[in-house]
Amino acid sequence: EQLNDTSGDYLYRGDASTWNKLYDRYYRKIELYSMRWGNIDLGKMIVAAAPYAGPLAVMRDEKKLSLVTAGTLRPALNIYSCSGVLLSSIPWKTGRLVEMGWTDDEELICVLDDGTVQLYNTQG
């Protein structure tokens, strides 16, 4: 239900805290789905997101302190869909990852600390 206040702006009855004003319009963000990747702390990861709702590449940042369990001694490069579904997991057997990003063809470029460049597709 819309209510008109004295300034001519429209207010929405109900959960008004979810609405934001942008110029003369109101909008709200709603969660369409929850990420399916579980409990991942992206603050401790190196992350590369492909444009236009493409895949996400995630790998543990070895420079940041994080709890490592017995099954996770060797890092893995994980590629997820934009909704968090695991597409592939690549055991990391090479040098230290410095940076990664996506090409226009959705190939993942990984740059290592020794200058080596590796390419992966979404399936590894």
mmCIF file of N, CA and C in Angstrom:
data_model
loop_
_atom_site.group_PDB
_atom_site.id
_atom_site.type_symbol
_atom_site.label_atom_id
_atom_site.label_comp_id
_atom_site.label_asym_id
_atom_site.label_seq_id
_atom_site.Cartn_x
_atom_site.Cartn_y
_atom_site.Cartn_z
ATOM 1 N N GLU A 1 0.845 -1.172 0.000
ATOM 2 C CA GLU A 1 0.000 0.000 0.000
ATOM 3 C C GLU A 1 0.894 1.240 0.000
ATOM 4 N N GLN A 2 0.569 2.216 -0.858
ATOM 5 C CA GLN A 2 1.345 3.438 -0.944
ATOM 6 C C GLN A 2 0.684 4.540 -0.120
ATOM 7 N N LEU A 3 1.501 5.306 0.558
ATOM 8 C CA LEU A 3 1.020 6.466 1.298
ATOM 9 C C LEU A 3 1.762 7.685 0.786
ATOM 10 N N ASN A 4 1.093 8.813 0.678
ATOM 11 C CA ASN A 4 1.719 10.040 0.204
ATOM 12 C C ASN A 4 2.019 10.918 1.406
ATOM 13 N N ASP A 5 3.304 11.276 1.597
ATOM 14 C CA ASP A 5 3.619 12.160 2.721
ATOM 15 C C ASP A 5 3.521 13.613 2.256
ATOM 16 N N THR A 6 3.839 14.552 3.119
ATOM 17 C CA THR A 6 3.649 15.976 2.818
ATOM 18 C C THR A 6 4.577 16.479 1.713
ATOM 19 N N SER A 7 5.700 15.823 1.466
ATOM 20 C CA SER A 7 6.610 16.290 0.421
ATOM 21 C C SER A 7 6.248 15.738 -0.949
ATOM 22 N N GLY A 8 5.245 14.904 -1.030
ATOM 23 C CA GLY A 8 4.865 14.315 -2.306
ATOM 24 C C GLY A 8 5.552 12.991 -2.567
ATOM 25 N N ASP A 9 6.436 12.569 -1.662
ATOM 26 C CA ASP A 9 7.108 11.280 -1.819
ATOM 27 C C ASP A 9 6.165 10.164 -1.391
ATOM 28 N N TYR A 10 6.335 9.030 -1.992
ATOM 29 C CA TYR A 10 5.520 7.885 -1.628
ATOM 30 C C TYR A 10 6.246 7.045 -0.597
ATOM 31 N N LEU A 11 5.531 6.629 0.376
ATOM 32 C CA LEU A 11 6.049 5.735 1.397
ATOM 33 C C LEU A 11 5.321 4.415 1.248
ATOM 34 N N TYR A 12 5.971 3.348 1.627
ATOM 35 C CA TYR A 12 5.352 2.036 1.504
ATOM 36 C C TYR A 12 5.113 1.470 2.892
ATOM 37 N N ARG A 13 3.878 1.082 3.122
ATOM 38 C CA ARG A 13 3.501 0.520 4.410
ATOM 39 C C ARG A 13 4.025 -0.911 4.453
ATOM 40 N N GLY A 14 4.324 -1.369 5.644
ATOM 41 C CA GLY A 14 4.867 -2.715 5.794
ATOM 42 C C GLY A 14 6.346 -2.598 6.128
ATOM 43 N N ASP A 15 7.163 -3.376 5.473
ATOM 44 C CA ASP A 15 8.595 -3.395 5.751
ATOM 45 C C ASP A 15 9.281 -2.288 4.955
ATOM 46 N N ALA A 16 9.129 -1.052 5.407
ATOM 47 C CA ALA A 16 9.673 0.107 4.695
ATOM 48 C C ALA A 16 11.192 0.172 4.757
ATOM 49 N N SER A 17 11.802 -0.550 5.675
ATOM 50 C CA SER A 17 13.259 -0.496 5.802
ATOM 51 C C SER A 17 13.971 -1.146 4.617
ATOM 52 N N THR A 18 13.263 -1.922 3.806
ATOM 53 C CA THR A 18 13.894 -2.566 2.652
ATOM 54 C C THR A 18 13.849 -1.697 1.400
ATOM 55 N N TRP A 19 13.165 -0.574 1.443
ATOM 56 C CA TRP A 19 13.044 0.302 0.282
ATOM 57 C C TRP A 19 14.016 1.475 0.399
ATOM 58 N N ASN A 20 14.630 1.846 -0.722
ATOM 59 C CA ASN A 20 15.550 2.980 -0.784
ATOM 60 C C ASN A 20 15.081 3.943 -1.862
ATOM 61 N N LYS A 21 15.293 5.201 -1.625
ATOM 62 C CA LYS A 21 14.877 6.210 -2.593
ATOM 63 C C LYS A 21 16.047 6.550 -3.510
ATOM 64 N N LEU A 22 15.785 6.576 -4.803
ATOM 65 C CA LEU A 22 16.752 6.980 -5.811
ATOM 66 C C LEU A 22 16.052 8.017 -6.683
ATOM 67 N N TYR A 23 16.421 9.284 -6.495
ATOM 68 C CA TYR A 23 15.745 10.413 -7.129
ATOM 69 C C TYR A 23 14.275 10.401 -6.742
ATOM 70 N N ASP A 24 13.360 10.223 -7.707
ATOM 71 C CA ASP A 24 11.938 10.262 -7.384
ATOM 72 C C ASP A 24 11.303 8.870 -7.351
ATOM 73 N N ARG A 25 12.130 7.839 -7.318
ATOM 74 C CA ARG A 25 11.636 6.460 -7.323
ATOM 75 C C ARG A 25 12.161 5.700 -6.108
ATOM 76 N N TYR A 26 11.430 4.671 -5.744
ATOM 77 C CA TYR A 26 11.852 3.784 -4.682
ATOM 78 C C TYR A 26 12.211 2.430 -5.285
ATOM 79 N N TYR A 27 13.215 1.796 -4.726
ATOM 80 C CA TYR A 27 13.598 0.470 -5.168
ATOM 81 C C TYR A 27 13.974 -0.342 -3.934
ATOM 82 N N ARG A 28 14.042 -1.623 -4.109
ATOM 83 C CA ARG A 28 14.532 -2.486 -3.044
ATOM 84 C C ARG A 28 15.258 -3.670 -3.668
ATOM 85 N N LYS A 29 16.201 -4.174 -2.924
ATOM 86 C CA LYS A 29 16.936 -5.355 -3.353
ATOM 87 C C LYS A 29 16.363 -6.550 -2.615
ATOM 88 N N ILE A 30 16.137 -7.595 -3.352
ATOM 89 C CA ILE A 30 15.647 -8.818 -2.731
ATOM 90 C C ILE A 30 16.613 -9.950 -3.078
ATOM 91 N N GLU A 31 16.712 -10.902 -2.182
ATOM 92 C CA GLU A 31 17.581 -12.051 -2.425
ATOM 93 C C GLU A 31 16.820 -13.045 -3.285
ATOM 94 N N LEU A 32 17.354 -13.327 -4.476
ATOM 95 C CA LEU A 32 16.701 -14.265 -5.376
ATOM 96 C C LEU A 32 16.998 -15.699 -4.994
ATOM 97 N N TYR A 33 18.205 -15.938 -4.521
ATOM 98 C CA TYR A 33 18.603 -17.269 -4.067
ATOM 99 C C TYR A 33 19.805 -17.096 -3.147
ATOM 100 N N SER A 34 20.063 -18.091 -2.339
ATOM 101 C CA SER A 34 21.229 -18.026 -1.459
ATOM 102 C C SER A 34 22.374 -18.786 -2.128
ATOM 103 N N MET A 35 23.591 -18.344 -1.841
ATOM 104 C CA MET A 35 24.764 -18.983 -2.426
ATOM 105 C C MET A 35 24.874 -20.405 -1.892
ATOM 106 N N ARG A 36 25.215 -21.336 -2.765
ATOM 107 C CA ARG A 36 25.194 -22.747 -2.404
ATOM 108 C C ARG A 36 26.562 -23.275 -2.021
ATOM 109 N N TRP A 37 27.563 -22.416 -1.877
ATOM 110 C CA TRP A 37 28.910 -22.921 -1.628
ATOM 111 C C TRP A 37 29.225 -23.155 -0.168
ATOM 112 N N GLY A 38 28.317 -22.942 0.698
ATOM 113 C CA GLY A 38 28.540 -23.250 2.105
ATOM 114 C C GLY A 38 29.295 -22.152 2.830
ATOM 115 N N ASN A 39 30.130 -22.557 3.764
ATOM 116 C CA ASN A 39 30.809 -21.623 4.654
ATOM 117 C C ASN A 39 32.190 -21.272 4.096
ATOM 118 N N ILE A 40 32.265 -20.322 3.191
ATOM 119 C CA ILE A 40 33.528 -19.879 2.612
ATOM 120 C C ILE A 40 33.744 -18.422 3.003
ATOM 121 N N ASP A 41 34.903 -18.137 3.590
ATOM 122 C CA ASP A 41 35.261 -16.776 3.969
ATOM 123 C C ASP A 41 36.037 -16.146 2.808
ATOM 124 N N LEU A 42 35.368 -15.354 1.989
ATOM 125 C CA LEU A 42 36.010 -14.765 0.813
ATOM 126 C C LEU A 42 37.120 -13.791 1.179
ATOM 127 N N GLY A 43 37.148 -13.317 2.417
ATOM 128 C CA GLY A 43 38.202 -12.425 2.868
ATOM 129 C C GLY A 43 39.554 -13.108 2.957
ATOM 130 N N LYS A 44 39.559 -14.434 2.994
ATOM 131 C CA LYS A 44 40.812 -15.194 3.069
ATOM 132 C C LYS A 44 41.136 -15.884 1.751
ATOM 133 N N MET A 45 40.492 -15.451 0.703
ATOM 134 C CA MET A 45 40.637 -16.087 -0.605
ATOM 135 C C MET A 45 41.104 -15.090 -1.665
ATOM 136 N N ILE A 46 41.675 -15.634 -2.723
ATOM 137 C CA ILE A 46 41.891 -14.870 -3.947
ATOM 138 C C ILE A 46 40.690 -15.200 -4.826
ATOM 139 N N VAL A 47 39.975 -14.183 -5.270
ATOM 140 C CA VAL A 47 38.720 -14.382 -5.991
ATOM 141 C C VAL A 47 38.777 -13.652 -7.326
ATOM 142 N N ALA A 48 38.309 -14.315 -8.370
ATOM 143 C CA ALA A 48 38.157 -13.683 -9.678
ATOM 144 C C ALA A 48 36.747 -13.992 -10.180
ATOM 145 N N ALA A 49 35.981 -12.948 -10.460
ATOM 146 C CA ALA A 49 34.610 -13.112 -10.942
ATOM 147 C C ALA A 49 34.541 -12.727 -12.412
ATOM 148 N N ALA A 50 34.010 -13.608 -13.217
ATOM 149 C CA ALA A 50 33.828 -13.318 -14.635
ATOM 150 C C ALA A 50 32.657 -12.346 -14.796
ATOM 151 N N PRO A 51 32.697 -11.502 -15.815
ATOM 152 C CA PRO A 51 31.605 -10.540 -16.003
ATOM 153 C C PRO A 51 30.307 -11.209 -16.452
ATOM 154 N N TYR A 52 29.221 -10.469 -16.331
ATOM 155 C CA TYR A 52 27.898 -10.862 -16.825
ATOM 156 C C TYR A 52 27.397 -12.151 -16.174
ATOM 157 N N ALA A 53 27.518 -12.250 -14.857
ATOM 158 C CA ALA A 53 27.041 -13.399 -14.082
ATOM 159 C C ALA A 53 27.733 -14.685 -14.502
ATOM 160 N N GLY A 54 28.989 -14.582 -14.829
ATOM 161 C CA GLY A 54 29.788 -15.744 -15.187
ATOM 162 C C GLY A 54 30.320 -16.450 -13.953
ATOM 163 N N PRO A 55 31.230 -17.395 -14.156
ATOM 164 C CA PRO A 55 31.750 -18.174 -13.035
ATOM 165 C C PRO A 55 32.671 -17.381 -12.116
ATOM 166 N N LEU A 56 32.884 -17.940 -10.929
ATOM 167 C CA LEU A 56 33.796 -17.369 -9.938
ATOM 168 C C LEU A 56 34.923 -18.374 -9.687
ATOM 169 N N ALA A 57 36.148 -17.891 -9.673
ATOM 170 C CA ALA A 57 37.297 -18.720 -9.321
ATOM 171 C C ALA A 57 37.743 -18.309 -7.925
ATOM 172 N N VAL A 58 37.961 -19.301 -7.060
ATOM 173 C CA VAL A 58 38.293 -19.045 -5.662
ATOM 174 C C VAL A 58 39.444 -19.964 -5.257
ATOM 175 N N MET A 59 40.458 -19.362 -4.629
ATOM 176 C CA MET A 59 41.561 -20.153 -4.091
ATOM 177 C C MET A 59 42.051 -19.516 -2.806
ATOM 178 N N ARG A 60 42.422 -20.338 -1.837
ATOM 179 C CA ARG A 60 42.897 -19.829 -0.553
ATOM 180 C C ARG A 60 44.135 -18.966 -0.763
ATOM 181 N N ASP A 61 44.149 -17.793 -0.133
ATOM 182 C CA ASP A 61 45.291 -16.885 -0.200
ATOM 183 C C ASP A 61 46.311 -17.339 0.834
ATOM 184 N N GLU A 62 47.452 -17.794 0.376
ATOM 185 C CA GLU A 62 48.466 -18.333 1.276
ATOM 186 C C GLU A 62 49.121 -17.257 2.132
ATOM 187 N N LYS A 63 48.926 -15.984 1.783
ATOM 188 C CA LYS A 63 49.484 -14.887 2.575
ATOM 189 C C LYS A 63 48.632 -14.567 3.793
ATOM 190 N N LYS A 64 47.406 -15.061 3.816
ATOM 191 C CA LYS A 64 46.499 -14.766 4.920
ATOM 192 C C LYS A 64 46.374 -15.978 5.824
ATOM 193 N N LEU A 65 46.308 -15.713 7.107
ATOM 194 C CA LEU A 65 46.224 -16.763 8.105
ATOM 195 C C LEU A 65 44.842 -17.393 8.075
ATOM 196 N N SER A 66 44.810 -18.725 7.946
ATOM 197 C CA SER A 66 43.538 -19.420 7.987
ATOM 198 C C SER A 66 43.756 -20.818 8.550
ATOM 199 N N LEU A 67 42.719 -21.363 9.131
ATOM 200 C CA LEU A 67 42.770 -22.694 9.702
ATOM 201 C C LEU A 67 42.817 -23.715 8.578
ATOM 202 N N VAL A 68 43.804 -24.593 8.627
ATOM 203 C CA VAL A 68 43.950 -25.626 7.604
ATOM 204 C C VAL A 68 43.737 -26.969 8.279
ATOM 205 N N THR A 69 42.749 -27.719 7.797
ATOM 206 C CA THR A 69 42.483 -29.041 8.361
ATOM 207 C C THR A 69 43.318 -30.082 7.627
ATOM 208 N N ALA A 70 43.355 -31.281 8.130
ATOM 209 C CA ALA A 70 44.214 -32.330 7.574
ATOM 210 C C ALA A 70 43.905 -32.611 6.106
ATOM 211 N N GLY A 71 42.659 -32.510 5.712
ATOM 212 C CA GLY A 71 42.296 -32.798 4.329
ATOM 213 C C GLY A 71 42.543 -31.648 3.365
ATOM 214 N N THR A 72 42.976 -30.490 3.858
ATOM 215 C CA THR A 72 43.121 -29.330 2.991
ATOM 216 C C THR A 72 44.533 -28.754 3.004
ATOM 217 N N LEU A 73 45.554 -29.594 3.176
ATOM 218 C CA LEU A 73 46.926 -29.090 3.227
ATOM 219 C C LEU A 73 47.333 -28.466 1.898
ATOM 220 N N ARG A 74 46.979 -29.086 0.808
ATOM 221 C CA ARG A 74 47.289 -28.545 -0.510
ATOM 222 C C ARG A 74 46.107 -27.720 -0.995
ATOM 223 N N PRO A 75 46.340 -26.477 -1.403
ATOM 224 C CA PRO A 75 45.201 -25.662 -1.858
ATOM 225 C C PRO A 75 44.600 -26.190 -3.154
ATOM 226 N N ALA A 76 43.371 -25.818 -3.377
ATOM 227 C CA ALA A 76 42.672 -26.192 -4.612
ATOM 228 C C ALA A 76 42.094 -24.933 -5.237
ATOM 229 N N LEU A 77 42.107 -24.898 -6.546
ATOM 230 C CA LEU A 77 41.465 -23.824 -7.303
ATOM 231 C C LEU A 77 40.051 -24.298 -7.594
ATOM 232 N N ASN A 78 39.065 -23.649 -6.984
ATOM 233 C CA ASN A 78 37.663 -24.033 -7.158
ATOM 234 C C ASN A 78 36.973 -23.045 -8.078
ATOM 235 N N ILE A 79 36.200 -23.581 -8.999
ATOM 236 C CA ILE A 79 35.430 -22.755 -9.923
ATOM 237 C C ILE A 79 33.953 -23.014 -9.657
ATOM 238 N N TYR A 80 33.231 -21.934 -9.364
ATOM 239 C CA TYR A 80 31.818 -22.006 -9.022
ATOM 240 C C TYR A 80 30.984 -21.282 -10.079
ATOM 241 N N SER A 81 29.720 -21.685 -10.184
ATOM 242 C CA SER A 81 28.783 -20.906 -10.991
ATOM 243 C C SER A 81 28.461 -19.628 -10.226
ATOM 244 N N CYS A 82 27.750 -18.718 -10.845
ATOM 245 C CA CYS A 82 27.416 -17.459 -10.166
ATOM 246 C C CYS A 82 26.492 -17.668 -8.977
ATOM 247 N N SER A 83 25.848 -18.826 -8.876
ATOM 248 C CA SER A 83 24.989 -19.111 -7.723
ATOM 249 C C SER A 83 25.687 -19.970 -6.674
ATOM 250 N N GLY A 84 26.977 -20.257 -6.880
ATOM 251 C CA GLY A 84 27.742 -20.978 -5.877
ATOM 252 C C GLY A 84 27.795 -22.483 -6.042
ATOM 253 N N VAL A 85 27.374 -22.998 -7.180
ATOM 254 C CA VAL A 85 27.455 -24.430 -7.442
ATOM 255 C C VAL A 85 28.875 -24.737 -7.923
ATOM 256 N N LEU A 86 29.520 -25.722 -7.297
ATOM 257 C CA LEU A 86 30.885 -26.091 -7.667
ATOM 258 C C LEU A 86 30.900 -26.710 -9.058
ATOM 259 N N LEU A 87 31.628 -26.084 -9.988
ATOM 260 C CA LEU A 87 31.758 -26.607 -11.342
ATOM 261 C C LEU A 87 32.980 -27.504 -11.469
ATOM 262 N N SER A 88 34.087 -27.108 -10.838
ATOM 263 C CA SER A 88 35.300 -27.926 -10.862
ATOM 264 C C SER A 88 36.209 -27.548 -9.710
ATOM 265 N N SER A 89 37.038 -28.494 -9.317
ATOM 266 C CA SER A 89 38.033 -28.289 -8.271
ATOM 267 C C SER A 89 39.348 -28.840 -8.791
ATOM 268 N N ILE A 90 40.347 -27.976 -8.883
ATOM 269 C CA ILE A 90 41.637 -28.335 -9.464
ATOM 270 C C ILE A 90 42.678 -28.332 -8.346
ATOM 271 N N PRO A 91 43.280 -29.495 -8.049
ATOM 272 C CA PRO A 91 44.351 -29.500 -7.042
ATOM 273 C C PRO A 91 45.510 -28.619 -7.516
ATOM 274 N N TRP A 92 45.989 -27.743 -6.643
ATOM 275 C CA TRP A 92 47.041 -26.793 -7.014
ATOM 276 C C TRP A 92 48.394 -27.422 -6.743
ATOM 277 N N LYS A 93 49.153 -27.661 -7.814
ATOM 278 C CA LYS A 93 50.434 -28.349 -7.682
ATOM 279 C C LYS A 93 51.610 -27.488 -8.130
ATOM 280 N N THR A 94 51.342 -26.276 -8.540
ATOM 281 C CA THR A 94 52.409 -25.416 -9.057
ATOM 282 C C THR A 94 52.770 -24.339 -8.051
ATOM 283 N N GLY A 95 53.390 -23.250 -8.501
ATOM 284 C CA GLY A 95 53.879 -22.186 -7.631
ATOM 285 C C GLY A 95 52.784 -21.379 -6.960
ATOM 286 N N ARG A 96 53.202 -20.293 -6.344
ATOM 287 C CA ARG A 96 52.273 -19.431 -5.607
ATOM 288 C C ARG A 96 51.501 -18.539 -6.565
ATOM 289 N N LEU A 97 50.183 -18.520 -6.412
ATOM 290 C CA LEU A 97 49.305 -17.705 -7.252
ATOM 291 C C LEU A 97 49.416 -16.244 -6.839
ATOM 292 N N VAL A 98 49.647 -15.366 -7.816
ATOM 293 C CA VAL A 98 49.727 -13.935 -7.553
ATOM 294 C C VAL A 98 48.415 -13.257 -7.895
ATOM 295 N N GLU A 99 47.853 -13.580 -9.052
ATOM 296 C CA GLU A 99 46.619 -12.927 -9.516
ATOM 297 C C GLU A 99 45.923 -13.839 -10.507
ATOM 298 N N MET A 100 44.630 -13.661 -10.634
ATOM 299 C CA MET A 100 43.869 -14.382 -11.650
ATOM 300 C C MET A 100 42.724 -13.517 -12.145
ATOM 301 N N GLY A 101 42.277 -13.813 -13.353
ATOM 302 C CA GLY A 101 41.180 -13.074 -13.967
ATOM 303 C C GLY A 101 40.612 -13.870 -15.127
ATOM 304 N N TRP A 102 39.510 -13.404 -15.667
ATOM 305 C CA TRP A 102 38.807 -14.120 -16.734
ATOM 306 C C TRP A 102 38.959 -13.385 -18.064
ATOM 307 N N THR A 103 39.082 -14.136 -19.148
ATOM 308 C CA THR A 103 39.100 -13.553 -20.493
ATOM 309 C C THR A 103 37.655 -13.386 -20.962
ATOM 310 N N ASP A 104 37.477 -12.767 -22.124
ATOM 311 C CA ASP A 104 36.137 -12.609 -22.701
ATOM 312 C C ASP A 104 35.535 -13.954 -23.104
ATOM 313 N N ASP A 105 36.395 -14.954 -23.317
ATOM 314 C CA ASP A 105 35.930 -16.292 -23.692
ATOM 315 C C ASP A 105 35.727 -17.207 -22.480
ATOM 316 N N GLU A 106 35.708 -16.620 -21.282
ATOM 317 C CA GLU A 106 35.552 -17.336 -20.023
ATOM 318 C C GLU A 106 36.645 -18.372 -19.805
ATOM 319 N N GLU A 107 37.867 -17.989 -20.095
ATOM 320 C CA GLU A 107 39.030 -18.773 -19.713
ATOM 321 C C GLU A 107 39.671 -18.080 -18.522
ATOM 322 N N LEU A 108 40.076 -18.849 -17.542
ATOM 323 C CA LEU A 108 40.692 -18.305 -16.343
ATOM 324 C C LEU A 108 42.194 -18.196 -16.563
ATOM 325 N N ILE A 109 42.732 -17.001 -16.351
ATOM 326 C CA ILE A 109 44.170 -16.765 -16.461
ATOM 327 C C ILE A 109 44.736 -16.683 -15.052
ATOM 328 N N CYS A 110 45.723 -17.525 -14.759
ATOM 329 C CA CYS A 110 46.387 -17.529 -13.456
ATOM 330 C C CYS A 110 47.842 -17.129 -13.647
ATOM 331 N N VAL A 111 48.272 -16.111 -12.924
ATOM 332 C CA VAL A 111 49.659 -15.641 -12.985
ATOM 333 C C VAL A 111 50.352 -16.063 -11.701
ATOM 334 N N LEU A 112 51.477 -16.759 -11.845
ATOM 335 C CA LEU A 112 52.229 -17.259 -10.702
ATOM 336 C C LEU A 112 53.370 -16.319 -10.362
ATOM 337 N N ASP A 113 53.942 -16.518 -9.178
ATOM 338 C CA ASP A 113 54.996 -15.619 -8.702
ATOM 339 C C ASP A 113 56.274 -15.674 -9.535
ATOM 340 N N ASP A 114 56.485 -16.742 -10.314
ATOM 341 C CA ASP A 114 57.674 -16.816 -11.174
ATOM 342 C C ASP A 114 57.410 -16.305 -12.586
ATOM 343 N N GLY A 115 56.221 -15.745 -12.816
ATOM 344 C CA GLY A 115 55.880 -15.188 -14.119
ATOM 345 C C GLY A 115 55.162 -16.159 -15.044
ATOM 346 N N THR A 116 55.006 -17.393 -14.630
ATOM 347 C CA THR A 116 54.299 -18.389 -15.434
ATOM 348 C C THR A 116 52.819 -18.030 -15.501
ATOM 349 N N VAL A 117 52.227 -18.242 -16.673
ATOM 350 C CA VAL A 117 50.801 -17.987 -16.871
ATOM 351 C C VAL A 117 50.126 -19.309 -17.220
ATOM 352 N N GLN A 118 49.032 -19.610 -16.556
ATOM 353 C CA GLN A 118 48.278 -20.829 -16.819
ATOM 354 C C GLN A 118 46.854 -20.468 -17.194
ATOM 355 N N LEU A 119 46.286 -21.233 -18.124
ATOM 356 C CA LEU A 119 44.903 -21.024 -18.579
ATOM 357 C C LEU A 119 44.047 -22.226 -18.211
ATOM 358 N N TYR A 120 42.841 -21.958 -17.749
ATOM 359 C CA TYR A 120 41.875 -23.017 -17.427
ATOM 360 C C TYR A 120 40.521 -22.627 -17.983
ATOM 361 N N ASN A 121 39.720 -23.645 -18.369
ATOM 362 C CA ASN A 121 38.329 -23.364 -18.711
ATOM 363 C C ASN A 121 37.473 -23.628 -17.474
ATOM 364 N N THR A 122 36.176 -23.518 -17.590
ATOM 365 C CA THR A 122 35.316 -23.658 -16.414
ATOM 366 C C THR A 122 35.290 -25.085 -15.874
ATOM 367 N N GLN A 123 35.716 -26.037 -16.660
ATOM 368 C CA GLN A 123 35.768 -27.427 -16.212
ATOM 369 C C GLN A 123 37.159 -27.838 -15.739
ATOM 370 N N GLY A 124 38.084 -26.897 -15.729
ATOM 371 C CA GLY A 124 39.445 -27.175 -15.249
ATOM 372 C C GLY A 124 40.352 -27.448 -16.403
#
